[in-house]
Structures are given as structure tokens and as C-alpha cells.
Amino acid sequence: MAHDCIVTETDGPVGVIRLNRPDALNALNARLIAQLTGALEAFEADAAIGCIVLTGSRKAFAAGADIAEMKDRTWPQTWLEDFLSRWDAIARTRKPLIAAVSGYCLGGGCEVAMMCDFIIASESARFGQPEIRLGIIPGAGGTQRLTRAVGKARAMDLILTGRMMDAAEALASGLVARVVPDESLMDEAMSAARMIAGHGRAAVLAAREAVNRAFEVPLQEGLRFERRMFYALFATADQKEGMAAFVQKRKPRFTGG
Ligand code: DAK
């Protein structure tokens, strides 16, 4: 499928996907989601890529799922076709995924950003789950991931009122990892992505898997999982290289082995 809703590029070991439907504030229609999941799969399969940055425009990361596309759907259609099920593929990405968010990040857009490993926001970013104003509720993880990120009180406030929160509130509530000036957003995201891509690949995958476990299992099970992953990394060449480099006072040269 030709890419007319996204733009992809690579910069060394970093893959960049830019959502690109400027006339609709990057509203996420089926075509865009198909292109996005296809691009993620391609970067996953490319051994040269160690980290992926997902971004939008200065005005909008994405203003949500495409309302015009879904407004006339019926319940049997949504149920029988498992409407929007392709979205799950975004959350299944194994390589580290950073959301670089500027402008509107609403509804499904906020849910996609929350599927990423972390969010770097620009000062103009606005987050929200306004679905309630359309007579629906979040359907791609908003009630679950937002609640885990910001806690019940603020998640209820945002989801029940449908209001937006600015970047400062998103930072204070733990939804985003960093807030940077608008003009520095991509530099900051790319520099974080290059740093991650430069680390040992197995350690990076193990780290993100272990952190994600924290949301799914009881503490003792999570701690056991972390320890097993920690031990397993001693089987990698990158662990030998990382520790040898430290004692030899030089930079490590990780190979992914
Ligand atoms: N869908 C379609 N078009 C949209 C859109 C959207 N979500 N958001 C904006 N647009 C279009 C507008 O219709 C307008 O198009 P034209 O009239 O120029 O043709 C253009 O983008 C510019 O928008 P505005 O003129 O409205 O721009 P403003 O600056 O005045 O306002 C705004 C910006 C972001 C406040 C406003 O556009 C707005 O409220 N947009 C809707 C936000 C929203 O309600 N988002 C939630 C949508 S529901 C699921 C997966 C996902 C979902 C559910 C389930 N599964 C996997 C099961 C997700 C659901 C949603 O996201």
C-alpha cells in the first residue's frame, strides 16, 4: 500500500513514522492505521533499526479515531468485524517506541501515544479522552492505560468530563516523561532514540518487557521475572562488552550479540 497517510524515514538506527493527514488533524482512519501498523512491522523486521519514533505535526499528534468514518456504523458491524482490531498491533511492537507529541493528542490519538514506551511532549501538547462527548467511551485502552498512568482520580476527571489537559499537567500527573519547547521536540526524541538504539539490544528488549510486566502481574512475580531476565543477560556478548568497557574506561561497542 502506498503511504499517503504517514511518512517514514530512517536516521541511522532510528526509524521515524510521522502521521500525515493534515486536513483532518491526523484523525486515525482505517487506512492510516493499516499504513502505521505496516510501517511498524517493517521497522520490526529491519535489523538495523533499534528504536522507533512516532510523531505527528506541530498542530496535532492525532485528534482521535476518524469520526466521519465511524459515525454510521452499527453495533453488529462493530462486533462482527471486530472493528478497529488492527490497533492492537501497535501495542505489540517489540522494539522501543517513543511518542513525540505536539498539539492535539486526543481519544484514539492519546491511546496510541500511551501504547508507546514513553511520551515526550512539546509545550503545546494537549491530551484528552473526549469520547464521552460523542456518546461513547475510550475503546483502545484509554480507560485502562490512562488510569495506570495518572491514577483513578485524574483519569475519571478526564474521561468523564472529556476535558483536555496541557503538557504541564500531563507531566505532573505522570502521563509524559518529558516536556520540551516545541522547536526542540524532534531533536529531543531523536537523541533519546539514538541513545536507546545504541544500547545492547537484548538488554533493551528485556528492560521494556520487565517494566511492562509491572502492570500485569503481582509484585513477587514481577520481581522473579526481572531476576530471570537479569540472569539471562549474562549469556550475551553485550553484557561482557559493557562491563569490560567500563573497567577499561572506554565506550562500549555493542553488537546485539
Ligand atoms: N475525526 C475526523 N475528523 C476530524 C477529527 C476526528 N477525530 N478531528 C478533527 N477533524 C477534522 C475536522 O472535522 C476538520 O475538518 P474540516 O471541517 O476542515 O474538513 C479538521 O479536522 C480541523 O478540525 P477543526 O476545524 O475542528 O479544528 P479546531 O482547531 O477548531 O478544533 C479539535 C480542534 C481537536 C478540538 C476538534 O477538531 C475536535 O474536537 N476533534 C475531535 C476530537 C475527538 O472527539 N476525538 C475523539 C474521537 S473518538 C478503538 C480504537 C480507537 C477508538 C475507539 C476504539 N478500538 C481499537 C476498538 C477511538 C475513538 C476516538 O478517538
XYZ file of C-alpha atoms and ligand atoms in Angstrom:
318
model
C 0.000 0.000 0.000
C 1.395 3.389 -0.979
C 1.860 5.613 2.059
C -0.378 8.642 1.770
C -1.344 8.959 5.444
C 2.105 8.579 7.001
C 5.692 9.472 6.148
C 8.513 7.163 7.172
C 12.244 7.726 7.241
C 15.311 6.353 8.954
C 18.163 8.168 10.610
C 20.888 5.608 11.359
C 19.394 3.088 13.782
C 16.224 5.111 14.371
C 13.032 4.630 12.374
C 10.669 7.600 12.259
C 6.951 7.429 11.447
C 5.111 10.725 11.001
C 1.296 10.686 10.927
C 0.299 12.824 7.991
C -3.360 13.706 7.431
C -3.022 17.466 7.919
C -6.576 18.252 6.723
C -8.082 16.107 9.493
C -5.633 16.779 12.343
C -4.212 13.286 11.709
C -7.520 11.608 12.544
C -6.864 7.888 12.590
C -8.873 6.241 9.829
C -8.561 2.591 8.816
C -6.156 3.424 6.001
C -3.816 5.324 8.298
C -3.861 2.537 10.898
C -3.089 -0.057 8.196
C -0.149 2.039 6.995
C 1.046 2.678 10.538
C 0.966 -0.989 11.544
C 2.639 -1.925 8.243
C 5.437 0.580 8.860
C 5.912 -0.676 12.411
C 6.160 -4.250 11.119
C 8.749 -3.176 8.534
C 10.893 -1.467 11.184
C 10.498 -4.502 13.446
C 11.844 -6.709 10.663
C 14.774 -4.382 9.885
C 17.768 -5.466 11.987
C 19.395 -2.063 11.502
C 16.627 -0.329 13.450
C 16.990 -0.197 17.227
C 14.313 2.319 18.192
C 11.238 3.888 16.581
C 9.875 7.419 16.992
C 6.186 8.025 16.271
C 5.149 11.624 15.762
C 2.571 13.860 14.106
C 2.542 17.512 13.116
C 3.075 20.583 15.226
C -0.714 21.095 15.402
C -1.704 17.504 16.113
C -0.212 14.183 17.042
C -3.703 12.842 16.301
C -7.176 14.193 17.175
C -8.553 10.682 17.630
C -10.144 7.995 15.519
C -11.817 9.334 12.387
C -15.317 10.307 13.497
C -16.615 10.744 9.952
C -15.541 7.183 9.159
C -17.232 5.601 12.164
C -20.352 7.716 12.674
C -22.758 5.488 10.695
C -21.528 2.129 11.902
C -23.980 -0.210 13.596
C -23.412 -2.435 16.594
C -23.426 -5.700 14.538
C -20.824 -4.222 12.179
C -18.516 -3.222 15.001
C -18.978 -6.598 16.715
C -18.842 -8.964 13.769
C -15.955 -7.223 12.023
C -14.070 -6.697 15.288
C -13.977 -3.030 14.321
C -10.592 -1.322 14.775
C -8.942 -4.540 15.974
C -5.795 -3.752 13.971
C -4.962 -1.109 16.530
C -3.783 -3.848 18.906
C -0.780 -4.416 16.651
C 0.682 -1.063 17.727
C 0.862 -2.176 21.351
C 2.505 -5.451 20.301
C 5.565 -3.680 18.854
C 8.672 -5.219 20.441
C 11.218 -2.557 19.578
C 11.235 0.524 21.790
C 8.713 3.072 20.605
C 8.775 6.739 21.616
C 5.806 9.046 21.008
C 6.897 12.619 20.208
C 3.710 14.607 20.781
C 2.874 18.163 19.802
C -0.593 19.734 19.618
C -3.775 17.697 19.958
C -3.385 14.159 21.282
C -6.967 13.097 21.816
C -9.087 9.969 22.010
C -7.500 7.241 19.915
C -4.503 9.537 19.426
C -3.877 9.608 23.164
C -4.438 5.844 23.279
C -1.823 5.285 20.547
C 0.640 7.555 22.378
C 0.031 5.534 25.557
C 0.770 2.296 23.652
C 4.294 3.660 23.120
C 7.012 3.052 25.722
C 7.043 6.688 26.735
C 5.839 10.072 25.594
C 7.948 13.165 25.041
C 5.622 16.162 24.740
C 6.135 19.659 23.469
C 4.782 22.617 25.419
C 1.814 22.900 23.041
C 0.655 19.311 23.544
C -2.951 18.782 24.695
C -4.088 15.384 25.932
C -7.574 14.098 26.470
C -10.116 11.319 26.095
C -13.121 13.294 24.808
C -15.109 10.240 23.636
C -17.833 10.846 26.244
C -18.810 13.965 24.300
C -19.570 11.732 21.308
C -21.740 9.327 23.280
C -19.059 6.622 23.515
C -16.162 5.709 25.802
C -12.472 5.160 25.033
C -12.086 1.824 23.217
C -8.377 1.367 22.558
C -7.108 1.237 26.107
C -7.887 4.742 27.376
C -9.784 3.671 30.483
C -7.004 1.229 31.403
C -3.698 2.819 30.357
C -4.648 6.362 31.373
C -5.770 5.118 34.789
C -2.473 3.280 35.281
C -0.530 6.344 34.145
C -2.277 9.133 36.065
C -4.334 7.333 38.747
C -8.065 6.931 39.189
C -8.942 10.479 40.257
C -7.452 12.273 37.273
C -8.432 9.518 34.808
C -12.052 9.776 35.956
C -11.901 13.574 35.718
C -10.525 13.440 32.150
C -12.711 10.596 30.871
C -15.986 11.712 32.454
C -15.667 15.404 31.578
C -13.850 14.916 28.272
C -11.649 17.924 29.064
C -8.115 18.358 27.769
C -5.004 18.662 29.891
C -1.968 20.675 28.905
C 1.622 19.471 28.804
C 2.448 20.747 32.290
C -0.467 18.815 33.813
C 0.438 15.732 31.765
C 3.983 15.904 33.121
C 2.871 16.474 36.707
C 0.422 13.563 36.502
C 2.935 11.130 35.049
C 1.432 10.687 31.590
C 4.508 12.049 29.836
C 8.186 11.577 30.562
C 9.463 14.998 29.454
C 8.143 18.337 28.204
C 10.335 20.341 25.849
C 9.914 23.512 23.770
C 8.008 22.909 20.518
C 11.044 23.575 18.341
C 13.166 21.011 20.244
C 10.660 18.145 20.187
C 12.158 16.064 17.388
C 15.764 16.755 18.428
C 14.971 15.569 21.935
C 13.058 12.485 20.747
C 15.740 11.557 18.209
C 18.508 11.967 20.727
C 16.673 9.698 23.211
C 16.013 7.185 20.418
C 19.673 7.165 19.310
C 20.754 6.593 22.906
C 18.351 3.657 23.287
C 19.316 2.186 19.895
C 22.989 2.362 20.936
C 22.490 0.137 23.977
C 22.644 -3.654 23.908
C 19.552 -4.744 22.007
C 18.750 -7.757 24.192
C 19.038 -5.651 27.354
C 16.710 -3.019 25.900
C 14.060 -5.593 24.985
C 14.413 -7.277 28.370
C 14.110 -3.951 30.202
C 10.927 -2.889 28.426
C 9.390 -6.323 28.870
C 10.196 -6.289 32.573
C 8.761 -2.782 33.075
C 5.596 -3.765 31.197
C 5.265 -6.832 33.447
C 4.831 -4.474 36.381
C 1.363 -3.649 35.034
C 0.261 -7.230 34.618
C 1.472 -9.401 37.480
C 1.751 -9.233 41.272
C 4.968 -7.741 42.683
C 6.635 -11.037 43.638
C 6.014 -12.487 40.167
C 7.352 -9.299 38.582
C 10.470 -9.430 40.728
C 11.042 -13.076 39.769
C 10.625 -12.187 36.096
C 13.090 -9.294 36.419
C 15.674 -11.529 38.103
C 15.349 -14.235 35.433
C 15.855 -11.622 32.699
C 18.808 -10.166 34.620
C 20.498 -13.586 34.832
C 19.779 -14.324 31.161
C 21.619 -11.199 30.038
C 24.873 -12.727 31.337
C 24.597 -15.055 28.338
C 25.009 -12.111 25.949
C 28.172 -10.743 24.371
C 26.851 -7.244 25.050
C 27.000 -7.820 28.814
C 30.659 -8.904 28.513
C 31.402 -5.903 26.310
C 29.520 -3.410 28.501
C 31.284 -4.437 31.687
C 34.708 -4.835 30.016
C 34.369 -1.342 28.550
C 33.535 0.081 31.963
C 36.604 -1.381 33.682
C 38.820 -0.411 30.711
C 37.393 3.140 30.871
C 36.236 3.175 27.250
C 32.923 3.368 25.409
C 31.216 0.007 24.826
C 30.764 -1.300 21.283
C 27.544 -3.285 21.465
C 26.873 -5.756 18.670
C 23.499 -7.097 19.651
C 25.035 -10.458 20.423
N -12.179 12.684 13.092
C -12.394 13.214 11.866
N -12.081 14.473 11.538
C -11.529 15.252 12.463
C -11.275 14.782 13.774
C -11.618 13.425 14.077
N -11.375 12.866 15.271
N -10.725 15.785 14.492
C -10.650 16.839 13.668
N -11.122 16.532 12.454
C -11.217 17.384 11.267
C -12.339 18.390 11.408
O -13.565 17.797 11.025
C -11.898 19.462 10.460
O -12.172 19.049 9.137
P -12.795 20.088 8.056
O -14.073 20.589 8.648
O -11.740 21.183 7.928
O -12.961 19.274 6.814
C -10.396 19.455 10.616
O -10.055 18.191 11.180
C -9.896 20.518 11.575
O -10.602 20.392 12.770
P -11.373 21.619 13.475
O -11.846 22.597 12.478
O -12.368 21.026 14.382
O -10.147 22.257 14.287
P -10.214 23.090 15.643
O -8.831 23.607 15.824
O -11.358 24.056 15.644
O -10.538 22.012 16.787
C -10.257 19.899 17.947
C -9.602 21.029 17.075
C -9.203 18.797 18.110
C -10.621 20.469 19.320
C -11.543 19.381 17.241
O -11.229 19.080 15.884
C -12.101 18.152 17.870
O -12.768 18.227 18.905
N -11.884 16.981 17.235
C -12.474 15.731 17.688
C -11.742 15.191 18.874
C -12.373 13.900 19.359
O -13.567 13.869 19.742
N -11.590 12.806 19.358
C -12.098 11.509 19.801
C -12.653 10.734 18.615
S -13.298 9.147 19.104
C -10.835 1.654 19.169
C -9.816 2.446 18.692
C -9.903 3.822 18.760
C -11.023 4.460 19.261
C -12.029 3.663 19.748
C -11.969 2.252 19.690
N -10.749 0.222 19.151
C -9.496 -0.389 18.821
C -11.903 -0.579 19.486
C -11.033 5.901 19.275
C -12.102 6.700 19.317
C -11.896 8.154 19.197
O -10.786 8.651 19.136
